[in-house]
Coordinates of N, CA and C in Angstrom, one line a residue:
Chain A
G1 N 13.2 -20.3 73.6 CA 14.0 -19.9 74.1 C 13.3 -20.0 75.6
Q2 N 14.2 -19.7 77.2 CA 13.4 -19.4 78.4 C 13.1 -18.5 78.5
N3 N 12.8 -17.6 78.7 CA 12.1 -16.1 79.4 C 11.7 -16.1 80.8
I4 N 11.4 -15.4 81.6 CA 10.5 -16.2 82.9 C 10.7 -14.0 82.7
D5 N 9.8 -13.2 82.9 CA 9.5 -11.9 83.0 C 8.1 -11.7 84.5
Q6 N 8.9 -10.3 85.0 CA 7.9 -11.2 86.1 C 8.1 -8.4 86.3
P7 N 7.2 -7.6 86.1 CA 7.5 -6.2 87.2 C 9.0 -6.0 87.7
T8 N 9.9 -5.5 87.7 CA 10.6 -4.3 88.1 C 10.3 -4.3 89.5
E9 N 9.4 -3.4 89.5 CA 9.7 -2.9 90.5 C 7.9 -2.2 91.8
M10 N 7.2 -2.3 92.0 CA 5.5 -2.8 93.0 C 5.8 -2.1 94.6
T11 N 5.1 -0.8 94.2 CA 4.5 -0.6 94.7 C 3.3 -0.3 95.5
A12 N 3.1 -1.1 96.9 CA 1.4 -1.2 97.5 C 2.0 -0.4 99.0
T13 N 0.1 -0.7 99.8 CA 0.0 -0.2 100.9 C 0.5 -1.0 102.3
E14 N 0.5 -0.2 103.6 CA 0.9 -1.8 103.7 C -0.6 -2.8 104.4
G15 N -1.8 -3.4 104.6 CA -2.4 -4.7 104.9 C -3.0 -5.0 103.8
A16 N -2.7 -4.1 102.9 CA -2.8 -4.2 101.2 C -3.5 -5.5 100.5
I17 N -2.7 -5.7 99.9 CA -3.4 -6.7 98.6 C -2.5 -6.2 98.3
V18 N -1.3 -8.1 97.4 CA -0.6 -7.3 95.6 C -0.5 -8.2 95.7
Q19 N -0.9 -8.3 93.9 CA -0.7 -9.7 93.8 C 0.6 -9.4 92.7
I20 N 1.7 -10.5 92.0 CA 3.1 -9.9 91.3 C 3.0 -11.6 90.2
N21 N 2.9 -10.9 89.6 CA 2.7 -11.9 87.7 C 4.2 -11.7 87.2
C22 N 4.0 -13.4 86.9 CA 5.4 -14.5 86.3 C 5.1 -14.6 84.6
T23 N 5.7 -14.1 84.3 CA 5.8 -15.0 82.3 C 6.4 -15.7 82.2
Y24 N 6.4 -16.7 81.2 CA 7.3 -17.3 80.8 C 7.0 -18.8 79.4
Q25 N 7.9 -17.8 78.7 CA 7.8 -18.3 77.4 C 9.1 -19.8 76.6
T26 N 8.5 -20.6 77.7 CA 8.9 -21.4 77.2 C 8.4 -22.9 77.7
S27 N 8.9 -24.4 76.9 CA 7.8 -25.7 77.1 C 9.2 -25.9 77.6
G28 N 8.7 -27.0 78.4 CA 9.8 -28.0 79.1 C 9.9 -27.7 80.2
F29 N 9.0 -26.7 80.8 CA 9.2 -25.9 82.3 C 8.4 -27.0 83.3
N30 N 8.5 -27.6 84.1 CA 7.8 -29.1 85.1 C 7.0 -28.0 86.3
G31 N 7.6 -27.1 86.2 CA 7.0 -25.9 87.7 C 7.1 -25.1 87.8
L32 N 7.0 -23.8 88.6 CA 7.2 -22.5 88.9 C 7.4 -22.6 90.7
F33 N 8.9 -21.6 91.4 CA 8.6 -21.4 91.8 C 8.7 -20.1 92.8
W34 N 8.6 -20.1 93.6 CA 8.8 -18.8 94.3 C 9.7 -18.2 95.1
Y35 N 10.2 -17.8 94.9 CA 11.5 -17.2 96.6 C 11.6 -15.6 96.9
Q36 N 11.3 -15.4 97.9 CA 12.5 -13.9 98.4 C 13.0 -14.1 98.8
Q37 N 13.5 -12.6 98.6 CA 14.6 -12.6 98.9 C 14.7 -10.6 99.3
H38 N 15.3 -10.6 100.6 CA 15.3 -9.5 101.2 C 16.9 -9.1 101.1
A39 N 16.6 -7.2 100.7 CA 17.8 -6.8 100.3 C 19.5 -6.9 101.9
G40 N 20.6 -7.8 100.5 CA 21.5 -8.6 101.6 C 21.1 -9.7 101.8
E41 N 20.4 -10.4 101.5 CA 20.4 -11.7 102.2 C 20.4 -12.8 101.1
A42 N 19.7 -13.6 101.3 CA 19.7 -14.3 100.6 C 18.7 -15.4 99.9
P43 N 17.8 -15.7 98.9 CA 16.7 -15.9 98.8 C 15.9 -17.1 99.3
T44 N 14.6 -16.8 100.3 CA 14.2 -18.0 100.6 C 13.3 -19.3 99.5
F45 N 13.0 -20.0 100.2 CA 11.4 -20.6 99.4 C 10.2 -19.7 100.4
L46 N 9.4 -19.8 99.0 CA 8.4 -19.6 99.3 C 7.2 -20.3 98.9
S47 N 7.0 -21.3 97.6 CA 6.7 -21.3 97.0 C 6.9 -21.9 95.8
Y48 N 5.9 -23.3 95.4 CA 5.8 -24.1 95.3 C 4.4 -25.1 93.9
N49 N 4.7 -24.6 92.2 CA 3.9 -25.2 91.4 C 3.9 -25.5 90.4
V50 N 3.1 -26.9 90.6 CA 3.1 -28.3 89.6 C 2.0 -28.0 88.4
L51 N 0.8 -28.2 89.3 CA 0.3 -28.1 89.1 C -0.4 -26.8 88.8
D52 N -1.8 -26.4 87.5 CA -2.7 -25.4 87.6 C -3.6 -24.9 88.6
G53 N -3.6 -23.9 89.4 CA -4.4 -23.7 90.0 C -3.4 -22.5 91.0
L54 N -3.9 -23.0 92.4 CA -3.6 -21.8 93.8 C -3.7 -22.7 94.9
E55 N -1.7 -21.9 95.1 CA -1.7 -23.0 96.2 C -2.1 -21.6 97.3
E56 N -2.6 -22.7 98.7 CA -2.4 -21.1 99.6 C -1.6 -22.6 100.7
K57 N -0.8 -20.5 101.3 CA 0.6 -20.9 102.4 C 0.6 -19.6 103.0
G58 N -1.0 -19.2 104.3 CA -1.1 -17.9 105.0 C -1.3 -17.7 104.0
R59 N -0.5 -15.9 104.7 CA -0.6 -14.6 103.5 C 0.0 -14.4 102.5
F60 N 0.3 -16.0 102.2 CA 0.8 -15.6 100.9 C 0.2 -17.2 99.9
S61 N -0.4 -16.4 98.8 CA -0.8 -17.5 97.6 C 0.1 -17.6 96.5
S62 N 0.6 -18.5 95.8 CA 0.6 -18.8 94.6 C -0.5 -19.6 93.6
F63 N -0.9 -19.0 92.2 CA -1.3 -18.9 91.4 C -0.3 -20.0 90.1
L64 N -0.1 -21.0 89.6 CA -0.2 -21.4 88.5 C -1.1 -21.4 87.1
S65 N -1.1 -21.6 85.5 CA -2.2 -22.0 84.2 C 0.1 -22.3 84.3
R66 N -0.3 -23.3 83.2 CA 0.2 -24.1 82.4 C 0.1 -23.9 81.4
S67 N -1.1 -23.1 81.0 CA -1.3 -23.7 79.2 C -1.6 -22.2 79.3
K68 N -1.2 -21.6 80.2 CA -0.7 -19.9 79.9 C 1.0 -19.5 79.7
G69 N 1.4 -20.1 80.5 CA 2.7 -19.9 80.7 C 2.3 -18.6 81.3
Y70 N 2.0 -18.7 82.8 CA 1.2 -17.6 83.8 C 1.3 -18.3 84.9
S71 N 2.0 -17.0 86.1 CA 1.6 -17.8 87.8 C 2.0 -16.6 87.6
Y72 N 1.4 -16.3 89.2 CA 1.3 -15.1 89.9 C 1.6 -15.2 91.2
L73 N 2.5 -14.9 92.5 CA 2.3 -14.5 93.7 C 1.2 -13.3 94.3
L74 N 0.8 -13.9 95.2 CA -0.7 -12.9 95.9 C 0.1 -13.2 97.9
L75 N -0.1 -10.8 97.4 CA 0.6 -11.4 99.0 C -1.1 -10.5 100.3
K76 N -1.5 -11.0 100.7 CA -2.2 -10.3 101.5 C -1.9 -9.4 103.3
E77 N -3.2 -9.0 103.4 CA -3.1 -8.3 105.1 C -1.2 -7.6 104.6
L78 N -0.8 -7.1 103.7 CA 1.2 -7.1 103.7 C 1.4 -6.2 104.9
Q79 N 2.6 -6.3 105.5 CA 4.1 -5.3 106.7 C 5.2 -5.4 105.9
M80 N 5.0 -4.1 106.3 CA 6.7 -3.8 106.3 C 7.3 -4.6 105.8
K81 N 7.3 -6.5 106.5 CA 8.7 -6.6 106.3 C 8.4 -7.9 105.3
D82 N 7.5 -7.2 104.3 CA 7.2 -8.0 103.0 C 8.4 -7.4 102.0
S83 N 8.4 -6.1 102.6 CA 9.1 -5.1 101.0 C 10.7 -6.5 101.5
A84 N 10.4 -6.5 99.6 CA 11.4 -7.1 99.9 C 11.8 -8.1 97.8
S85 N 12.4 -8.6 97.2 CA 11.9 -9.2 96.1 C 11.6 -9.8 96.2
Y86 N 11.0 -9.8 95.8 CA 10.1 -11.8 94.1 C 10.6 -12.3 93.7
L87 N 11.6 -13.9 93.8 CA 11.8 -13.3 92.5 C 10.6 -15.4 91.6
C88 N 11.1 -15.2 90.4 CA 10.3 -16.4 89.6 C 11.2 -16.9 89.1
A89 N 11.5 -18.1 89.7 CA 11.7 -18.9 88.5 C 11.5 -20.7 88.2
G90 N 11.0 -20.5 86.4 CA 10.8 -21.3 85.9 C 11.7 -22.9 87.1
S91 N 11.6 -24.5 86.0 CA 11.9 -25.7 87.6 C 11.4 -26.0 85.2
G92 N 13.1 -26.1 84.8 CA 12.6 -27.1 83.3 C 13.7 -28.4 83.2
G93 N 13.9 -29.3 84.9 CA 13.8 -29.9 84.8 C 15.3 -30.7 85.2
Y94 N 15.9 -31.3 85.3 CA 17.6 -31.5 86.2 C 18.2 -29.8 86.5
N95 N 18.7 -29.6 87.2 CA 19.4 -28.5 87.6 C 18.3 -27.7 86.4
K96 N 17.7 -27.5 86.3 CA 17.5 -25.9 85.1 C 16.7 -25.4 85.5
L97 N 17.3 -23.9 87.4 CA 15.7 -23.7 86.6 C 16.7 -21.9 86.6
I98 N 15.7 -21.8 85.7 CA 15.6 -20.3 85.4 C 14.5 -19.2 85.9
F99 N 15.9 -18.4 86.6 CA 15.0 -17.4 87.6 C 15.0 -16.1 86.9
G100 N 14.5 -15.4 86.7 CA 13.6 -14.1 86.7 C 14.2 -12.9 87.4
A101 N 14.1 -11.6 86.6 CA 15.9 -10.9 87.3 C 14.9 -10.1 88.7
G102 N 13.5 -10.6 88.5 CA 12.4 -10.3 90.4 C 11.4 -8.8 90.2
T103 N 11.4 -8.7 91.2 CA 10.1 -8.2 91.8 C 10.3 -7.3 92.9
R104 N 11.2 -6.3 92.7 CA 11.5 -5.3 93.9 C 10.0 -4.5 94.7
L105 N 8.7 -5.3 95.9 CA 8.0 -4.6 96.8 C 8.9 -3.8 97.5
A106 N 7.9 -2.3 97.4 CA 8.4 -1.7 99.2 C 6.6 -1.4 99.8
V107 N 6.7 -1.6 100.7 CA 4.8 -2.0 100.8 C 5.9 -0.5 102.0
H108 N 4.4 0.3 102.1 CA 4.2 1.9 102.2 C 3.2 2.3 103.7
P109 N 3.0 3.0 105.1 CA 3.1 2.6 105.2 C 1.5 3.7 105.0
Chain B
I1 N 22.2 -26.2 113.5 CA 22.3 -26.6 112.0 C 21.8 -25.2 111.6
A2 N 22.8 -25.2 111.0 CA 24.0 -24.1 110.3 C 22.9 -23.9 108.6
G3 N 23.0 -24.6 108.3 CA 22.5 -25.1 106.8 C 23.2 -24.8 105.4
I4 N 23.8 -23.8 105.5 CA 24.2 -23.1 103.9 C 25.3 -22.3 104.3
T5 N 26.5 -22.3 104.7 CA 27.9 -21.3 104.5 C 28.8 -20.8 103.6
Q6 N 28.8 -19.9 103.9 CA 30.5 -19.1 102.6 C 30.5 -18.8 103.1
A7 N 31.8 -18.3 102.3 CA 32.9 -17.5 102.6 C 34.0 -17.7 101.5
P8 N 34.9 -16.3 101.8 CA 34.5 -14.8 102.5 C 32.9 -15.0 102.7
T9 N 32.2 -12.5 103.4 CA 31.2 -12.5 103.2 C 31.7 -11.4 101.8
S10 N 32.5 -10.7 101.8 CA 33.4 -10.0 100.8 C 34.7 -10.1 100.5
Q11 N 35.1 -9.5 99.3 CA 36.6 -9.8 98.9 C 36.5 -9.1 98.2
I12 N 36.9 -8.0 98.1 CA 38.2 -7.1 97.2 C 39.1 -7.8 96.4
L13 N 39.0 -7.5 95.1 CA 40.2 -9.0 94.4 C 41.1 -7.5 93.3
A14 N 42.2 -7.4 93.0 CA 42.9 -7.3 91.4 C 43.0 -8.7 90.9
A15 N 42.9 -6.9 89.6 CA 42.7 -8.1 88.3 C 43.0 -9.6 87.8
G16 N 43.6 -10.6 87.9 CA 44.3 -11.0 87.3 C 44.3 -12.7 88.7
R17 N 44.0 -12.1 89.3 CA 44.0 -12.5 90.8 C 43.7 -13.8 90.7
R18 N 43.8 -15.1 91.1 CA 42.9 -16.3 91.9 C 42.5 -16.4 92.9
M19 N 41.4 -16.9 93.1 CA 40.6 -17.2 94.2 C 39.1 -18.1 94.5
T20 N 39.7 -18.6 95.7 CA 38.5 -20.0 95.6 C 38.1 -19.1 96.1
L21 N 36.2 -18.9 96.5 CA 35.1 -19.2 97.2 C 34.5 -20.2 98.1
R22 N 34.5 -19.9 98.9 CA 34.0 -21.3 99.6 C 32.2 -21.6 100.2
C23 N 32.2 -22.6 99.7 CA 30.2 -23.8 100.5 C 30.6 -24.7 101.2
T24 N 30.0 -24.7 102.6 CA 29.3 -25.6 102.9 C 28.6 -26.2 103.2
Q25 N 27.8 -27.2 103.3 CA 26.2 -27.5 104.4 C 26.2 -28.8 105.1
D26 N 25.5 -28.7 105.4 CA 25.6 -29.7 106.2 C 24.5 -30.4 106.9
M27 N 23.2 -30.3 105.7 CA 22.0 -30.5 105.8 C 22.6 -32.7 104.3
R28 N 23.4 -32.1 104.4 CA 23.2 -34.2 103.3 C 23.1 -34.1 101.6
H29 N 22.2 -32.7 101.2 CA 22.0 -32.5 100.1 C 23.2 -32.8 99.4
N30 N 22.7 -33.4 98.1 CA 23.3 -34.8 97.0 C 23.9 -32.9 95.9
A31 N 22.7 -32.5 95.5 CA 22.9 -30.9 94.4 C 23.2 -30.1 95.7
M32 N 24.5 -29.5 94.5 CA 24.9 -28.2 95.1 C 25.2 -27.0 93.4
Y33 N 24.8 -25.7 94.1 CA 24.8 -25.2 92.6 C 26.1 -24.0 93.4
W34 N 26.6 -23.6 92.4 CA 26.8 -21.9 92.1 C 25.5 -20.9 91.4
Y35 N 25.1 -19.4 91.9 CA 24.7 -19.0 91.2 C 25.4 -18.0 91.2
R36 N 25.6 -16.3 90.1 CA 25.9 -15.1 90.4 C 24.4 -14.6 89.9
Q37 N 24.4 -12.7 90.2 CA 23.5 -12.4 91.6 C 23.7 -11.2 90.7
D38 N 23.6 -10.8 89.9 CA 23.3 -8.8 88.9 C 22.3 -8.4 88.5
L39 N 22.7 -6.4 89.1 CA 21.9 -5.8 89.5 C 21.7 -5.7 87.9
G40 N 19.6 -6.0 87.7 CA 18.7 -5.7 86.6 C 18.9 -7.5 85.5
L41 N 19.1 -9.0 86.0 CA 19.4 -10.0 86.1 C 19.1 -10.3 86.9
G42 N 18.0 -12.1 86.7 CA 18.0 -12.8 87.7 C 19.3 -13.7 87.9
L43 N 19.1 -14.4 89.3 CA 19.8 -15.2 88.9 C 20.4 -16.7 88.0
R44 N 21.8 -16.4 87.9 CA 22.3 -17.4 86.5 C 22.9 -17.9 86.7
L45 N 23.0 -19.6 86.3 CA 23.7 -20.8 87.4 C 25.5 -20.8 87.2
I46 N 25.7 -20.9 87.6 CA 27.2 -21.3 87.1 C 28.1 -22.5 87.6
H47 N 27.2 -22.8 88.1 CA 27.9 -24.9 88.2 C 27.1 -25.4 88.9
Y48 N 26.7 -26.9 88.4 CA 26.2 -27.4 89.8 C 26.8 -28.9 90.0
S49 N 26.6 -29.5 90.6 CA 27.0 -30.9 91.2 C 25.5 -31.9 91.6
N50 N 25.7 -32.8 91.4 CA 24.5 -33.8 92.0 C 25.2 -33.9 93.1
T51 N 25.9 -34.9 92.5 CA 26.4 -35.6 93.5 C 28.5 -35.8 93.6
A52 N 27.7 -35.9 95.6 CA 29.9 -35.8 95.6 C 30.3 -37.0 94.4
G53 N 31.4 -36.1 93.3 CA 32.2 -36.8 92.4 C 31.9 -36.2 91.2
T54 N 30.8 -35.1 91.2 CA 30.3 -34.8 89.8 C 30.7 -33.5 89.1
T55 N 30.3 -33.1 88.3 CA 30.0 -31.9 87.8 C 30.3 -31.4 87.1
G56 N 28.6 -30.6 86.9 CA 28.5 -29.7 85.4 C 28.7 -28.2 84.7
K57 N 28.6 -28.1 84.0 CA 29.1 -26.8 83.5 C 26.6 -25.8 83.6
G58 N 26.4 -25.0 84.2 CA 25.9 -24.2 83.6 C 25.5 -23.3 82.6
E59 N 24.9 -22.1 83.0 CA 24.5 -21.7 81.8 C 25.7 -20.4 81.3
V60 N 26.6 -19.9 82.9 CA 27.8 -19.4 82.6 C 29.3 -19.3 83.1
P61 N 29.4 -20.4 82.9 CA 30.1 -21.0 83.3 C 31.9 -20.9 83.1
D62 N 32.5 -19.3 82.0 CA 33.5 -19.5 81.1 C 33.4 -18.4 82.2
G63 N 35.5 -19.1 83.2 CA 36.4 -18.6 84.5 C 35.9 -18.8 85.5
Y64 N 35.5 -19.8 85.4 CA 34.8 -20.2 86.9 C 34.2 -21.4 87.0
S65 N 35.7 -22.8 87.6 CA 36.0 -24.2 88.0 C 35.4 -24.7 89.1
V66 N 35.3 -25.6 88.9 CA 33.9 -26.1 90.7 C 35.1 -27.6 90.5
S67 N 34.4 -28.4 91.7 CA 34.8 -29.7 92.7 C 34.0 -29.9 93.7
R68 N 34.2 -31.4 93.7 CA 32.9 -31.5 94.3 C 33.5 -33.4 95.4
A69 N 34.6 -32.6 95.8 CA 35.1 -33.6 96.3 C 34.0 -35.0 97.3
N70 N 33.9 -34.0 98.3 CA 32.5 -34.5 100.0 C 31.1 -33.9 99.3
T71 N 30.1 -35.0 99.7 CA 29.1 -34.4 100.2 C 28.5 -32.7 100.3
D72 N 30.0 -32.6 101.4 CA 29.1 -31.1 101.9 C 30.3 -29.8 100.9
D73 N 31.0 -30.0 100.8 CA 32.1 -29.2 100.4 C 31.7 -28.4 98.7
F74 N 31.2 -27.4 98.2 CA 32.3 -27.0 96.6 C 32.6 -25.5 96.4
P75 N 33.6 -25.8 96.9 CA 34.3 -24.7 96.0 C 34.1 -24.2 94.9
L76 N 34.5 -22.8 94.9 CA 33.9 -22.1 93.1 C 35.0 -21.1 93.4
T77 N 36.2 -21.8 91.7 CA 37.2 -21.3 91.6 C 36.8 -20.3 90.5
L78 N 37.7 -19.2 90.6 CA 38.2 -17.9 90.0 C 39.8 -18.0 89.4
A79 N 40.8 -18.1 88.1 CA 41.8 -19.1 87.9 C 42.1 -17.8 87.5
S80 N 41.2 -17.0 87.1 CA 42.1 -15.3 86.6 C 41.4 -14.0 86.9
A81 N 40.8 -14.0 87.7 CA 39.6 -12.4 88.4 C 40.0 -11.6 86.7
V82 N 38.6 -11.8 86.7 CA 38.9 -10.9 85.7 C 37.0 -9.4 86.0
P83 N 36.9 -8.6 85.9 CA 36.7 -7.1 86.7 C 34.9 -7.5 86.1
S84 N 34.8 -8.3 84.8 CA 33.0 -8.6 84.9 C 33.0 -10.1 86.0
Q85 N 33.8 -10.3 86.3 CA 33.1 -11.5 87.5 C 32.6 -10.5 89.3
T86 N 32.9 -9.7 88.8 CA 31.9 -8.5 90.1 C 30.7 -9.2 89.8
S87 N 29.8 -9.4 91.1 CA 29.1 -10.3 91.3 C 28.3 -10.5 92.6
V88 N 27.2 -10.8 93.4 CA 27.2 -11.8 94.1 C 27.0 -12.5 94.3
Y89 N 27.8 -13.3 94.2 CA 27.7 -15.2 94.3 C 27.0 -16.0 95.7
F90 N 25.4 -16.8 95.2 CA 25.5 -17.2 96.3 C 25.7 -19.1 94.8
C91 N 25.6 -19.9 96.7 CA 25.2 -21.6 96.7 C 24.1 -21.9 97.6
A92 N 23.3 -22.7 96.6 CA 22.6 -23.6 96.6 C 22.8 -25.0 97.2
S93 N 22.0 -25.8 97.0 CA 22.1 -27.1 98.1 C 20.5 -26.9 97.7
S94 N 20.6 -29.1 97.0 CA 19.1 -29.2 97.0 C 19.3 -31.2 97.9
D95 N 17.8 -31.7 98.4 CA 18.4 -33.4 98.1 C 18.9 -34.2 97.3
S96 N 17.7 -33.6 96.3 CA 18.6 -34.6 95.0 C 18.4 -33.3 93.5
S97 N 19.4 -33.5 92.7 CA 18.7 -32.2 91.6 C 17.5 -32.6 90.6
G98 N 16.0 -33.4 91.1 CA 15.0 -33.4 90.5 C 14.2 -32.0 90.7
A99 N 13.5 -32.0 89.3 CA 13.0 -30.8 89.2 C 12.3 -29.8 90.4
A100 N 11.5 -31.0 90.7 CA 10.6 -30.3 92.2 C 11.5 -29.8 93.2
D101 N 12.9 -30.4 93.6 CA 13.3 -29.7 94.4 C 14.2 -29.0 94.6
T102 N 13.4 -28.6 96.4 CA 13.6 -26.7 96.3 C 14.7 -26.7 95.8
Q103 N 15.7 -25.4 96.3 CA 16.6 -25.7 96.4 C 17.2 -24.4 97.6
Y104 N 18.4 -24.6 98.7 CA 18.2 -23.1 99.6 C 19.4 -22.8 100.0
F105 N 19.2 -21.4 100.0 CA 21.1 -21.0 99.6 C 21.4 -20.1 101.1
G106 N 22.9 -19.4 100.8 CA 23.7 -19.6 101.2 C 23.5 -18.9 101.6
P107 N 24.5 -17.6 102.6 CA 23.6 -16.3 102.5 C 24.2 -15.4 101.3
G108 N 25.4 -15.4 100.7 CA 26.5 -15.0 99.0 C 27.6 -14.4 99.9
T109 N 28.3 -14.8 98.4 CA 29.4 -13.3 98.6 C 29.5 -12.8 98.0
R110 N 30.6 -11.1 98.4 CA 29.9 -9.6 97.7 C 31.8 -10.2 97.0
L111 N 31.8 -9.4 96.0 CA 33.5 -10.3 95.1 C 32.5 -9.4 94.3
T112 N 34.4 -8.3 94.6 CA 34.5 -7.2 94.1 C 35.6 -7.4 93.4
V113 N 36.1 -7.6 92.0 CA 36.8 -6.8 91.6 C 37.1 -6.1 90.1
L114 N 38.5 -5.6 91.0 CA 39.7 -4.3 90.4 C 40.4 -4.7 89.2

């Protein structure tokens, strides 16, 4: 099957670092997307990993291990505006983007 | 540049009624998608279109139909709405339908079927 698992909720403190994990149990995934979704808004693209390793983009980094079916999104220097849901999505080929249920992150002062 | 627009923003609909959700993009993207998002579940693909004139079924297509008469528009129709179709509907588009193509989402339509 094609399952994407990520924690439902996480909390963190402003200025801290948080890691949001995502695991997937499928063969055939070509890569892994991360999206950010603020409450009541559309998902917006954060990152795409197709090769193993860490991709850094400002305060956000994303890691992929294809052999382990594992990815994480790392958020540094957390800000209040980072409070949102973070969606992990596996790309299984043409028109096959499988989303996890999302991790709701609450950043506290 | 507006990106992707959806209409209406929200709608309350009586069960059994027909409803069309509109989606328009101005990025000249070839591929377009319709998802529904329900609490506790991930975004689930309803229908997709790789290019104008073609459509395909996603994970949860039953009760929904789509058309793609041109590049910009991709309406989603509920022929006879049922309460289980209460959801937030997102339209998305990507340059092509390849595995690495980023999908860009519209603002969503919140639909309530009573």
